[in-house]
Amino acid sequence: MASKAMQGPQVAFMTCKDREMFPIKMAQDRFGNELCPLRGAPHRGPGCYDNEEKSNFSYQVDHKLVSTKGYSMGARTGPRFMREYEFKTPCPTEYQQHRNDPMTFEKSKKPFEIGADRFPLYKRELVDVVPGAGTYEHEIPRNRKVQWHQSFGGNPILLPSITLRSTIDRNTEKLYSTKEERKYHRKLAYLKLYY
């Protein structure tokens, strides 16, 4: 008897009951505090998603994915995600006068508008605005070109002599002494025609 009492029962504590497993129930320790049980959410589940709005024909037409490179996604060369169209047309009162308001007039001192000006704008008021005769010189020759000696309209042959020569080869970048000095002399000769 004593040997049976020392052995005890063959069934361990809480082994015959239904165990509470992880996805539904959590252990009452730190591991259970950090991992939340899977109890579900009201915004998840069947009937909670608007699949029809994302999978219907009009959504596919409006939200067509196109490529910026032109060799994938239907070989379209447009923006990948189209921007939403914004209606930016101004209202009519932005560029038109409001004609519905009643017009206001000044009371005339003489009857039947006898003292009113016949012409709203006089010639004496335009003298300072409009330039008069002789303001412009019409006989000035325009688009003059530099005529170099013995060039006959082609590239100039006898340019002014260049004092310093570049020591760099021809196919590399030139120093200021050769290429830039030639440009400077051509521009100077052109400007001497006018100034």
Short mmCIF file of C-alpha atoms in Angstrom, two decimals:
data_model
loop_
_atom_site.label_atom_id
_atom_site.label_comp_id
_atom_site.label_asym_id
_atom_site.label_seq_id
_atom_site.Cartn_x
_atom_site.Cartn_y
_atom_site.Cartn_z
CA MET A 1 0.00 0.00 0.00
CA ALA A 2 2.70 2.32 0.89
CA SER A 3 4.33 1.71 -2.43
CA LYS A 4 1.12 2.70 -4.31
CA ALA A 5 0.78 5.87 -2.25
CA MET A 6 4.34 6.81 -3.03
CA GLN A 7 3.83 6.26 -6.76
CA GLY A 8 0.76 8.49 -7.03
CA PRO A 9 -1.75 8.58 -9.89
CA GLN A 10 -0.66 7.94 -13.48
CA VAL A 11 -2.46 11.05 -14.84
CA ALA A 12 -0.62 14.37 -14.78
CA PHE A 13 -2.29 17.59 -13.66
CA MET A 14 -4.62 19.12 -16.38
CA THR A 15 -3.63 16.57 -19.03
CA CYS A 16 -7.15 15.25 -19.58
CA LYS A 17 -8.70 18.68 -20.28
CA ASP A 18 -8.73 20.64 -23.52
CA ARG A 19 -5.52 22.62 -23.79
CA GLU A 20 -5.64 26.29 -24.72
CA MET A 21 -3.32 26.62 -27.72
CA PHE A 22 -1.54 29.66 -29.21
CA PRO A 23 -3.67 31.02 -32.03
CA ILE A 24 -6.73 31.45 -29.85
CA LYS A 25 -5.43 31.70 -26.31
CA MET A 26 -2.15 33.00 -24.93
CA ALA A 27 -0.14 31.94 -21.93
CA GLN A 28 -0.27 34.14 -18.84
CA ASP A 29 3.39 35.14 -18.97
CA ARG A 30 5.67 37.62 -20.77
CA PHE A 31 5.52 35.66 -24.03
CA GLY A 32 1.74 35.89 -23.96
CA ASN A 33 1.86 39.62 -23.22
CA GLU A 34 4.06 40.37 -26.24
CA LEU A 35 2.13 38.22 -28.74
CA CYS A 36 -1.53 39.06 -29.10
CA PRO A 37 -3.99 36.19 -29.63
CA LEU A 38 -5.84 35.79 -32.91
CA ARG A 39 -9.30 36.90 -31.89
CA GLY A 40 -10.30 38.55 -35.17
CA ALA A 41 -11.13 42.13 -36.14
CA PRO A 42 -14.40 43.70 -37.30
CA HIS A 43 -12.85 45.11 -40.50
CA ARG A 44 -11.52 41.70 -41.60
CA GLY A 45 -13.49 38.73 -42.79
CA PRO A 46 -15.93 37.73 -45.52
CA GLY A 47 -17.99 40.59 -46.92
CA CYS A 48 -15.70 43.29 -45.52
CA TYR A 49 -13.68 43.97 -48.69
CA ASP A 50 -14.84 46.02 -51.70
CA ASN A 51 -13.46 43.67 -54.32
CA GLU A 52 -15.94 44.82 -56.95
CA GLU A 53 -14.61 48.37 -56.88
CA LYS A 54 -11.05 47.20 -57.53
CA SER A 55 -11.76 44.43 -60.03
CA ASN A 56 -14.51 45.80 -62.27
CA PHE A 57 -13.99 46.93 -65.88
CA SER A 58 -14.16 50.67 -65.29
CA TYR A 59 -11.46 50.51 -62.61
CA GLN A 60 -9.14 48.65 -64.97
CA VAL A 61 -9.68 51.27 -67.69
CA ASP A 62 -9.19 54.24 -65.37
CA HIS A 63 -6.15 52.81 -63.60
CA LYS A 64 -4.13 51.45 -66.52
CA LEU A 65 -0.49 50.83 -65.64
CA VAL A 66 1.76 52.18 -68.36
CA SER A 67 5.52 52.39 -68.60
CA THR A 68 7.73 55.44 -68.81
CA LYS A 69 10.27 53.48 -70.89
CA GLY A 70 7.93 52.16 -73.58
CA TYR A 71 8.97 48.53 -73.70
CA SER A 72 6.82 46.91 -71.03
CA MET A 73 3.23 46.92 -69.75
CA GLY A 74 1.66 47.23 -73.17
CA ALA A 75 4.50 49.38 -74.58
CA ARG A 76 2.87 52.60 -73.47
CA THR A 77 5.08 55.63 -72.97
CA GLY A 78 2.99 57.45 -70.42
CA PRO A 79 3.18 57.98 -66.70
CA ARG A 80 3.06 54.81 -64.67
CA PHE A 81 0.38 56.09 -62.35
CA MET A 82 -1.88 58.74 -63.84
CA ARG A 83 -2.63 61.78 -61.73
CA GLU A 84 -6.18 62.51 -60.81
CA TYR A 85 -7.68 65.14 -63.11
CA GLU A 86 -8.32 68.46 -61.41
CA PHE A 87 -10.93 70.84 -62.74
CA LYS A 88 -9.15 74.21 -62.86
CA THR A 89 -11.42 76.28 -65.10
CA PRO A 90 -12.08 79.68 -63.51
CA CYS A 91 -15.59 80.91 -62.98
CA PRO A 92 -16.99 83.44 -65.50
CA THR A 93 -16.70 86.36 -63.09
CA GLU A 94 -12.92 85.97 -63.04
CA TYR A 95 -12.54 87.43 -66.54
CA GLN A 96 -15.94 89.08 -67.23
CA GLN A 97 -17.56 92.08 -65.69
CA HIS A 98 -20.60 91.70 -63.53
CA ARG A 99 -23.28 93.28 -65.74
CA ASN A 100 -26.29 92.73 -63.49
CA ASP A 101 -25.55 95.60 -61.14
CA PRO A 102 -27.37 98.86 -61.95
CA MET A 103 -25.19 101.52 -63.56
CA THR A 104 -24.57 104.75 -61.70
CA PHE A 105 -24.30 108.10 -63.47
CA GLU A 106 -23.25 111.55 -62.38
CA LYS A 107 -25.96 114.14 -62.50
CA SER A 108 -25.27 116.64 -65.25
CA LYS A 109 -25.34 120.33 -64.47
CA LYS A 110 -26.79 121.23 -67.87
CA PRO A 111 -29.96 119.66 -69.27
CA PHE A 112 -29.97 117.06 -72.06
CA GLU A 113 -26.21 116.44 -71.70
CA ILE A 114 -25.36 119.74 -73.39
CA GLY A 115 -22.16 120.14 -71.38
CA ALA A 116 -20.91 116.59 -72.06
CA ASP A 117 -17.74 116.03 -74.09
CA ARG A 118 -18.40 115.10 -77.68
CA PHE A 119 -15.29 112.95 -77.97
CA PRO A 120 -14.08 111.12 -74.88
CA LEU A 121 -10.41 111.37 -75.96
CA TYR A 122 -8.86 114.49 -77.48
CA LYS A 123 -5.85 114.79 -79.73
CA ARG A 124 -4.07 117.05 -77.27
CA GLU A 125 -4.08 114.22 -74.73
CA LEU A 126 -2.33 111.85 -77.16
CA VAL A 127 0.70 114.08 -77.79
CA ASP A 128 2.64 112.76 -74.84
CA VAL A 129 1.67 109.13 -75.49
CA VAL A 130 2.16 108.71 -79.24
CA PRO A 131 5.60 109.55 -80.66
CA GLY A 132 5.53 112.30 -83.23
CA ALA A 133 7.09 112.69 -86.65
CA GLY A 134 10.87 112.43 -86.76
CA THR A 135 11.12 110.20 -83.72
CA TYR A 136 12.37 107.22 -85.72
CA GLU A 137 15.19 107.22 -88.25
CA HIS A 138 13.97 105.24 -91.24
CA GLU A 139 17.03 105.48 -93.45
CA ILE A 140 19.40 103.56 -91.17
CA PRO A 141 20.88 100.53 -92.99
CA ARG A 142 20.03 97.38 -91.06
CA ASN A 143 21.71 93.96 -90.82
CA ARG A 144 25.11 95.21 -91.88
CA LYS A 145 27.89 92.65 -92.18
CA VAL A 146 31.61 93.03 -91.76
CA GLN A 147 33.30 92.97 -95.18
CA TRP A 148 36.77 91.60 -94.69
CA HIS A 149 39.54 92.36 -97.16
CA GLN A 150 39.61 89.84 -100.06
CA SER A 151 36.99 87.62 -98.42
CA PHE A 152 34.13 88.25 -100.95
CA GLY A 153 31.43 87.20 -98.51
CA GLY A 154 33.15 84.02 -97.33
CA ASN A 155 35.25 83.35 -94.28
CA PRO A 156 37.69 86.15 -93.49
CA ILE A 157 41.20 85.65 -94.83
CA LEU A 158 43.13 88.56 -93.38
CA LEU A 159 42.19 88.69 -89.72
CA PRO A 160 44.16 90.84 -87.29
CA SER A 161 47.39 89.18 -86.29
CA ILE A 162 47.41 87.21 -83.07
CA THR A 163 50.28 88.02 -80.80
CA LEU A 164 50.40 84.83 -78.72
CA ARG A 165 50.12 81.33 -80.13
CA SER A 166 48.82 78.32 -78.26
CA THR A 167 51.22 75.53 -77.42
CA ILE A 168 48.39 72.96 -77.22
CA ASP A 169 47.62 70.71 -80.18
CA ARG A 170 44.81 71.65 -82.58
CA ASN A 171 42.30 68.97 -81.58
CA THR A 172 42.36 69.86 -77.89
CA GLU A 173 40.89 72.83 -76.06
CA LYS A 174 42.44 76.09 -77.19
CA LEU A 175 43.90 78.76 -75.02
CA TYR A 176 42.34 82.20 -74.90
CA SER A 177 45.17 83.52 -77.06
CA THR A 178 44.07 81.94 -80.36
CA LYS A 179 40.44 80.86 -80.67
CA GLU A 180 38.88 83.35 -78.26
CA GLU A 181 40.96 86.23 -79.62
CA ARG A 182 39.71 85.52 -83.15
CA LYS A 183 36.11 85.63 -81.90
CA TYR A 184 36.83 88.84 -80.05
CA HIS A 185 38.25 90.58 -83.16
CA ARG A 186 35.26 89.51 -85.28
CA LYS A 187 32.78 90.78 -82.71
CA LEU A 188 34.74 94.01 -82.29
CA ALA A 189 34.71 94.65 -86.05
CA TYR A 190 30.96 94.05 -86.18
CA LEU A 191 30.23 96.38 -83.30
CA LYS A 192 32.38 99.13 -84.88
CA LEU A 193 29.85 99.31 -87.70
CA TYR A 194 27.18 100.59 -85.32
CA TYR A 195 29.07 102.32 -82.51
#
